[in-house]
Amino acid sequence: EQLTDPQLVHFVAYMAASLGEVRKETTAQQMEWLGLVAPNPTSPSTRYTCKGFNKLLRVLTFTVTGWHRHVGTVSHLMRDPELTSASWIEGQRSGAPRQVMLMALIVATTGFTNPKLGQNNFGFMFEGLARSPHADKEAEYQVKELSAVLERSMRELSRVVDGRNEKRTFPYLQMHPNFVENSVAV
């Protein structure tokens, strides 16, 4: 099945090119990895697959939630400039004062508590979507249903992680939906 909505096609083209730049791959390699390219595209507007779009959304969602949680929870390490710093001159005991202060500022301004993926009801964000000039009641219903699927998936993932953590000496919470912040909060 091919992606045909012009706005989604534009979004996919932009994101695939952007991800390719970040990953130092060509856009073609990125699209192959995502399964974005339709086998026999009939036109540029139908060259992407729905399955590839689904995978792209999953990658983007993980990047702004789980991965951000994984790399964004190091503030406790950054308190000691002799232990770690964003950069320092080779041979120096600690980071330069300016670098240490910049990192402290980043940690202080981004290290507050935000809503978590597993503790949210996202349906409210799509209320009134049908009033958009490009949408209708069916579109609003479909988006809300997709949101409900995400919420059910987060509850199921929470149960899986909780079950695994019962067997661990130290629970692993980095990717637990009840600890991972949603991207809107970051």
Tab-separated table of C-alpha atoms in Angstrom:
chain	number	residue	atom	x	y	z
A	1	GLU	CA	0.000	0.000	0.000
A	2	GLN	CA	1.399	3.387	-0.977
A	3	LEU	CA	1.330	6.632	0.968
A	4	THR	CA	-0.677	9.147	-1.074
A	5	ASP	CA	-1.454	12.119	1.197
A	6	PRO	CA	0.620	15.029	-0.203
A	7	GLN	CA	1.456	16.461	3.223
A	8	LEU	CA	2.622	13.086	4.532
A	9	VAL	CA	4.647	12.477	1.359
A	10	HIS	CA	6.383	15.835	1.877
A	11	PHE	CA	6.986	15.024	5.556
A	12	VAL	CA	8.483	11.624	4.724
A	13	ALA	CA	10.795	13.071	2.076
A	14	TYR	CA	12.003	15.743	4.487
A	15	MET	CA	12.492	13.367	7.430
A	16	ALA	CA	14.185	10.659	5.370
A	17	ALA	CA	16.669	13.207	4.030
A	18	SER	CA	17.248	14.641	7.525
A	19	LEU	CA	17.800	11.211	9.077
A	20	GLY	CA	20.187	10.332	6.274
A	21	GLU	CA	22.281	13.418	7.089
A	22	VAL	CA	22.388	12.532	10.777
A	23	ARG	CA	23.281	8.895	10.150
A	24	LYS	CA	25.795	9.813	7.401
A	25	GLU	CA	23.938	7.680	4.904
A	26	THR	CA	22.463	8.571	1.594
A	27	THR	CA	18.747	9.140	1.386
A	28	ALA	CA	18.461	5.963	-0.726
A	29	GLN	CA	20.169	3.888	1.994
A	30	GLN	CA	17.928	5.432	4.631
A	31	MET	CA	14.789	4.712	2.638
A	32	GLU	CA	15.883	1.126	2.026
A	33	TRP	CA	16.496	0.611	5.752
A	34	LEU	CA	13.064	2.001	6.580
A	35	GLY	CA	11.339	0.149	3.745
A	36	LEU	CA	9.983	3.476	2.556
A	37	VAL	CA	10.351	3.107	-1.187
A	38	ALA	CA	7.445	1.509	-3.032
A	39	PRO	CA	8.532	-1.372	-5.345
A	40	ASN	CA	7.198	0.264	-8.517
A	41	PRO	CA	6.291	3.851	-7.749
A	42	THR	CA	3.982	5.245	-10.395
A	43	SER	CA	4.792	8.863	-9.560
A	44	PRO	CA	6.819	10.886	-7.054
A	45	SER	CA	3.652	11.420	-5.017
A	46	THR	CA	3.151	7.653	-4.461
A	47	ARG	CA	6.728	6.516	-4.033
A	48	TYR	CA	6.505	5.786	-0.284
A	49	THR	CA	4.937	2.781	1.424
A	50	CYS	CA	2.557	2.962	4.361
A	51	LYS	CA	4.609	0.246	6.089
A	52	GLY	CA	7.766	2.360	5.724
A	53	PHE	CA	5.929	5.421	7.023
A	54	ASN	CA	4.841	3.394	10.050
A	55	LYS	CA	8.467	2.398	10.703
A	56	LEU	CA	9.635	6.003	10.275
A	57	LEU	CA	7.082	7.164	12.866
A	58	ARG	CA	8.233	4.473	15.273
A	59	VAL	CA	11.876	5.517	14.860
A	60	LEU	CA	11.021	9.177	15.371
A	61	THR	CA	8.840	8.428	18.391
A	62	PHE	CA	11.559	6.335	19.996
A	63	THR	CA	14.157	9.012	19.288
A	64	VAL	CA	12.211	11.750	21.060
A	65	THR	CA	11.101	9.561	23.964
A	66	GLY	CA	13.078	6.429	24.892
A	67	TRP	CA	16.402	7.466	23.410
A	68	HIS	CA	16.098	10.945	24.909
A	69	ARG	CA	15.404	9.332	28.287
A	70	HIS	CA	18.453	7.083	27.853
A	71	VAL	CA	20.911	9.855	27.005
A	72	GLY	CA	19.210	12.579	29.017
A	73	THR	CA	19.550	11.037	32.460
A	74	VAL	CA	23.199	11.770	33.103
A	75	SER	CA	22.757	14.993	35.059
A	76	HIS	CA	23.964	13.334	38.259
A	77	LEU	CA	27.267	12.603	36.499
A	78	MET	CA	27.629	16.181	35.305
A	79	ARG	CA	27.611	17.619	38.844
A	80	ASP	CA	31.305	16.909	39.248
A	81	PRO	CA	33.377	18.673	36.562
A	82	GLU	CA	36.377	16.521	37.469
A	83	LEU	CA	34.446	13.348	36.691
A	84	THR	CA	32.959	14.407	33.393
A	85	SER	CA	32.492	17.474	31.274
A	86	ALA	CA	31.171	18.216	27.815
A	87	SER	CA	34.749	19.069	26.796
A	88	TRP	CA	38.085	19.896	28.291
A	89	ILE	CA	41.665	20.527	27.279
A	90	GLU	CA	43.848	17.441	27.280
A	91	GLY	CA	45.971	17.319	30.417
A	92	GLN	CA	43.712	19.631	32.440
A	93	ARG	CA	42.196	18.408	35.685
A	94	SER	CA	38.614	19.369	34.749
A	95	GLY	CA	36.504	21.070	32.132
A	96	ALA	CA	36.870	24.754	31.404
A	97	PRO	CA	34.677	26.908	33.668
A	98	ARG	CA	32.632	28.159	30.720
A	99	GLN	CA	31.900	24.610	29.499
A	100	VAL	CA	31.026	23.448	33.009
A	101	MET	CA	28.636	26.362	33.528
A	102	LEU	CA	26.978	25.818	30.143
A	103	MET	CA	26.422	22.154	30.961
A	104	ALA	CA	25.073	23.049	34.410
A	105	LEU	CA	22.654	25.476	32.777
A	106	ILE	CA	21.449	22.824	30.320
A	107	VAL	CA	20.995	20.275	33.107
A	108	ALA	CA	19.142	22.750	35.322
A	109	THR	CA	16.773	23.933	32.598
A	110	THR	CA	15.936	20.524	31.150
A	111	GLY	CA	16.013	18.326	34.246
A	112	PHE	CA	12.497	18.902	35.540
A	113	THR	CA	9.706	16.345	35.910
A	114	ASN	CA	7.426	15.943	32.887
A	115	PRO	CA	4.455	13.752	31.916
A	116	LYS	CA	5.385	10.149	31.170
A	117	LEU	CA	4.335	7.993	28.202
A	118	GLY	CA	2.677	5.346	30.351
A	119	GLN	CA	0.744	7.847	32.443
A	120	ASN	CA	-0.965	9.867	29.730
A	121	ASN	CA	-4.201	10.003	27.838
A	122	PHE	CA	-3.262	11.523	24.499
A	123	GLY	CA	-6.773	11.612	23.031
A	124	PHE	CA	-7.412	15.146	24.273
A	125	MET	CA	-4.831	16.484	21.802
A	126	PHE	CA	-7.033	15.478	18.887
A	127	GLU	CA	-10.345	16.940	20.087
A	128	GLY	CA	-11.781	19.153	17.376
A	129	LEU	CA	-9.464	17.814	14.689
A	130	ALA	CA	-12.484	17.498	12.405
A	131	ARG	CA	-12.750	21.302	12.380
A	132	SER	CA	-9.494	21.429	10.394
A	133	PRO	CA	-10.037	22.327	6.728
A	134	HIS	CA	-8.300	19.072	5.687
A	135	ALA	CA	-9.998	16.653	8.080
A	136	ASP	CA	-13.367	15.197	8.915
A	137	LYS	CA	-15.036	13.255	11.737
A	138	GLU	CA	-13.673	9.964	10.380
A	139	ALA	CA	-10.120	11.319	10.426
A	140	GLU	CA	-10.557	12.498	14.024
A	141	TYR	CA	-11.898	9.083	15.004
A	142	GLN	CA	-8.979	7.298	13.304
A	143	VAL	CA	-6.365	9.487	14.991
A	144	LYS	CA	-8.014	9.009	18.396
A	145	GLU	CA	-8.112	5.250	17.813
A	146	LEU	CA	-4.413	5.291	16.915
A	147	SER	CA	-3.773	7.199	20.143
A	148	ALA	CA	-5.723	4.560	22.094
A	149	VAL	CA	-3.609	1.824	20.458
A	150	LEU	CA	-0.454	3.643	21.626
A	151	GLU	CA	-1.826	3.909	25.164
A	152	ARG	CA	-2.695	0.181	25.237
A	153	SER	CA	0.778	-0.638	23.901
A	154	MET	CA	2.383	1.433	26.667
A	155	ARG	CA	0.328	-0.367	29.329
A	156	GLU	CA	1.337	-3.764	27.885
A	157	LEU	CA	4.995	-2.736	27.680
A	158	SER	CA	4.822	-1.592	31.308
A	159	ARG	CA	3.560	-5.042	32.336
A	160	VAL	CA	6.374	-6.740	30.382
A	161	VAL	CA	9.081	-4.522	31.891
A	162	ASP	CA	7.612	-4.914	35.396
A	163	GLY	CA	7.627	-8.703	34.961
A	164	ARG	CA	11.248	-8.703	33.871
A	165	ASN	CA	12.236	-6.352	36.685
A	166	GLU	CA	10.764	-8.711	39.286
A	167	LYS	CA	13.552	-11.144	38.365
A	168	ARG	CA	16.319	-8.534	38.492
A	169	THR	CA	18.336	-7.385	41.473
A	170	PHE	CA	18.391	-3.866	40.063
A	171	PRO	CA	15.327	-2.879	38.033
A	172	TYR	CA	15.906	-1.449	34.569
A	173	LEU	CA	13.691	1.613	34.155
A	174	GLN	CA	15.354	3.542	31.340
A	175	MET	CA	12.762	2.470	28.748
A	176	HIS	CA	9.826	1.889	31.120
A	177	PRO	CA	6.818	3.884	29.848
A	178	ASN	CA	6.091	5.139	33.356
A	179	PHE	CA	9.527	6.787	33.447
A	180	VAL	CA	9.996	7.887	29.818
A	181	GLU	CA	8.849	11.448	29.166
A	182	ASN	CA	6.785	12.268	26.123
A	183	SER	CA	8.430	14.411	23.475
A	184	VAL	CA	6.049	17.335	24.000
A	185	ALA	CA	7.390	17.740	27.521
A	186	VAL	CA	11.071	17.857	26.564
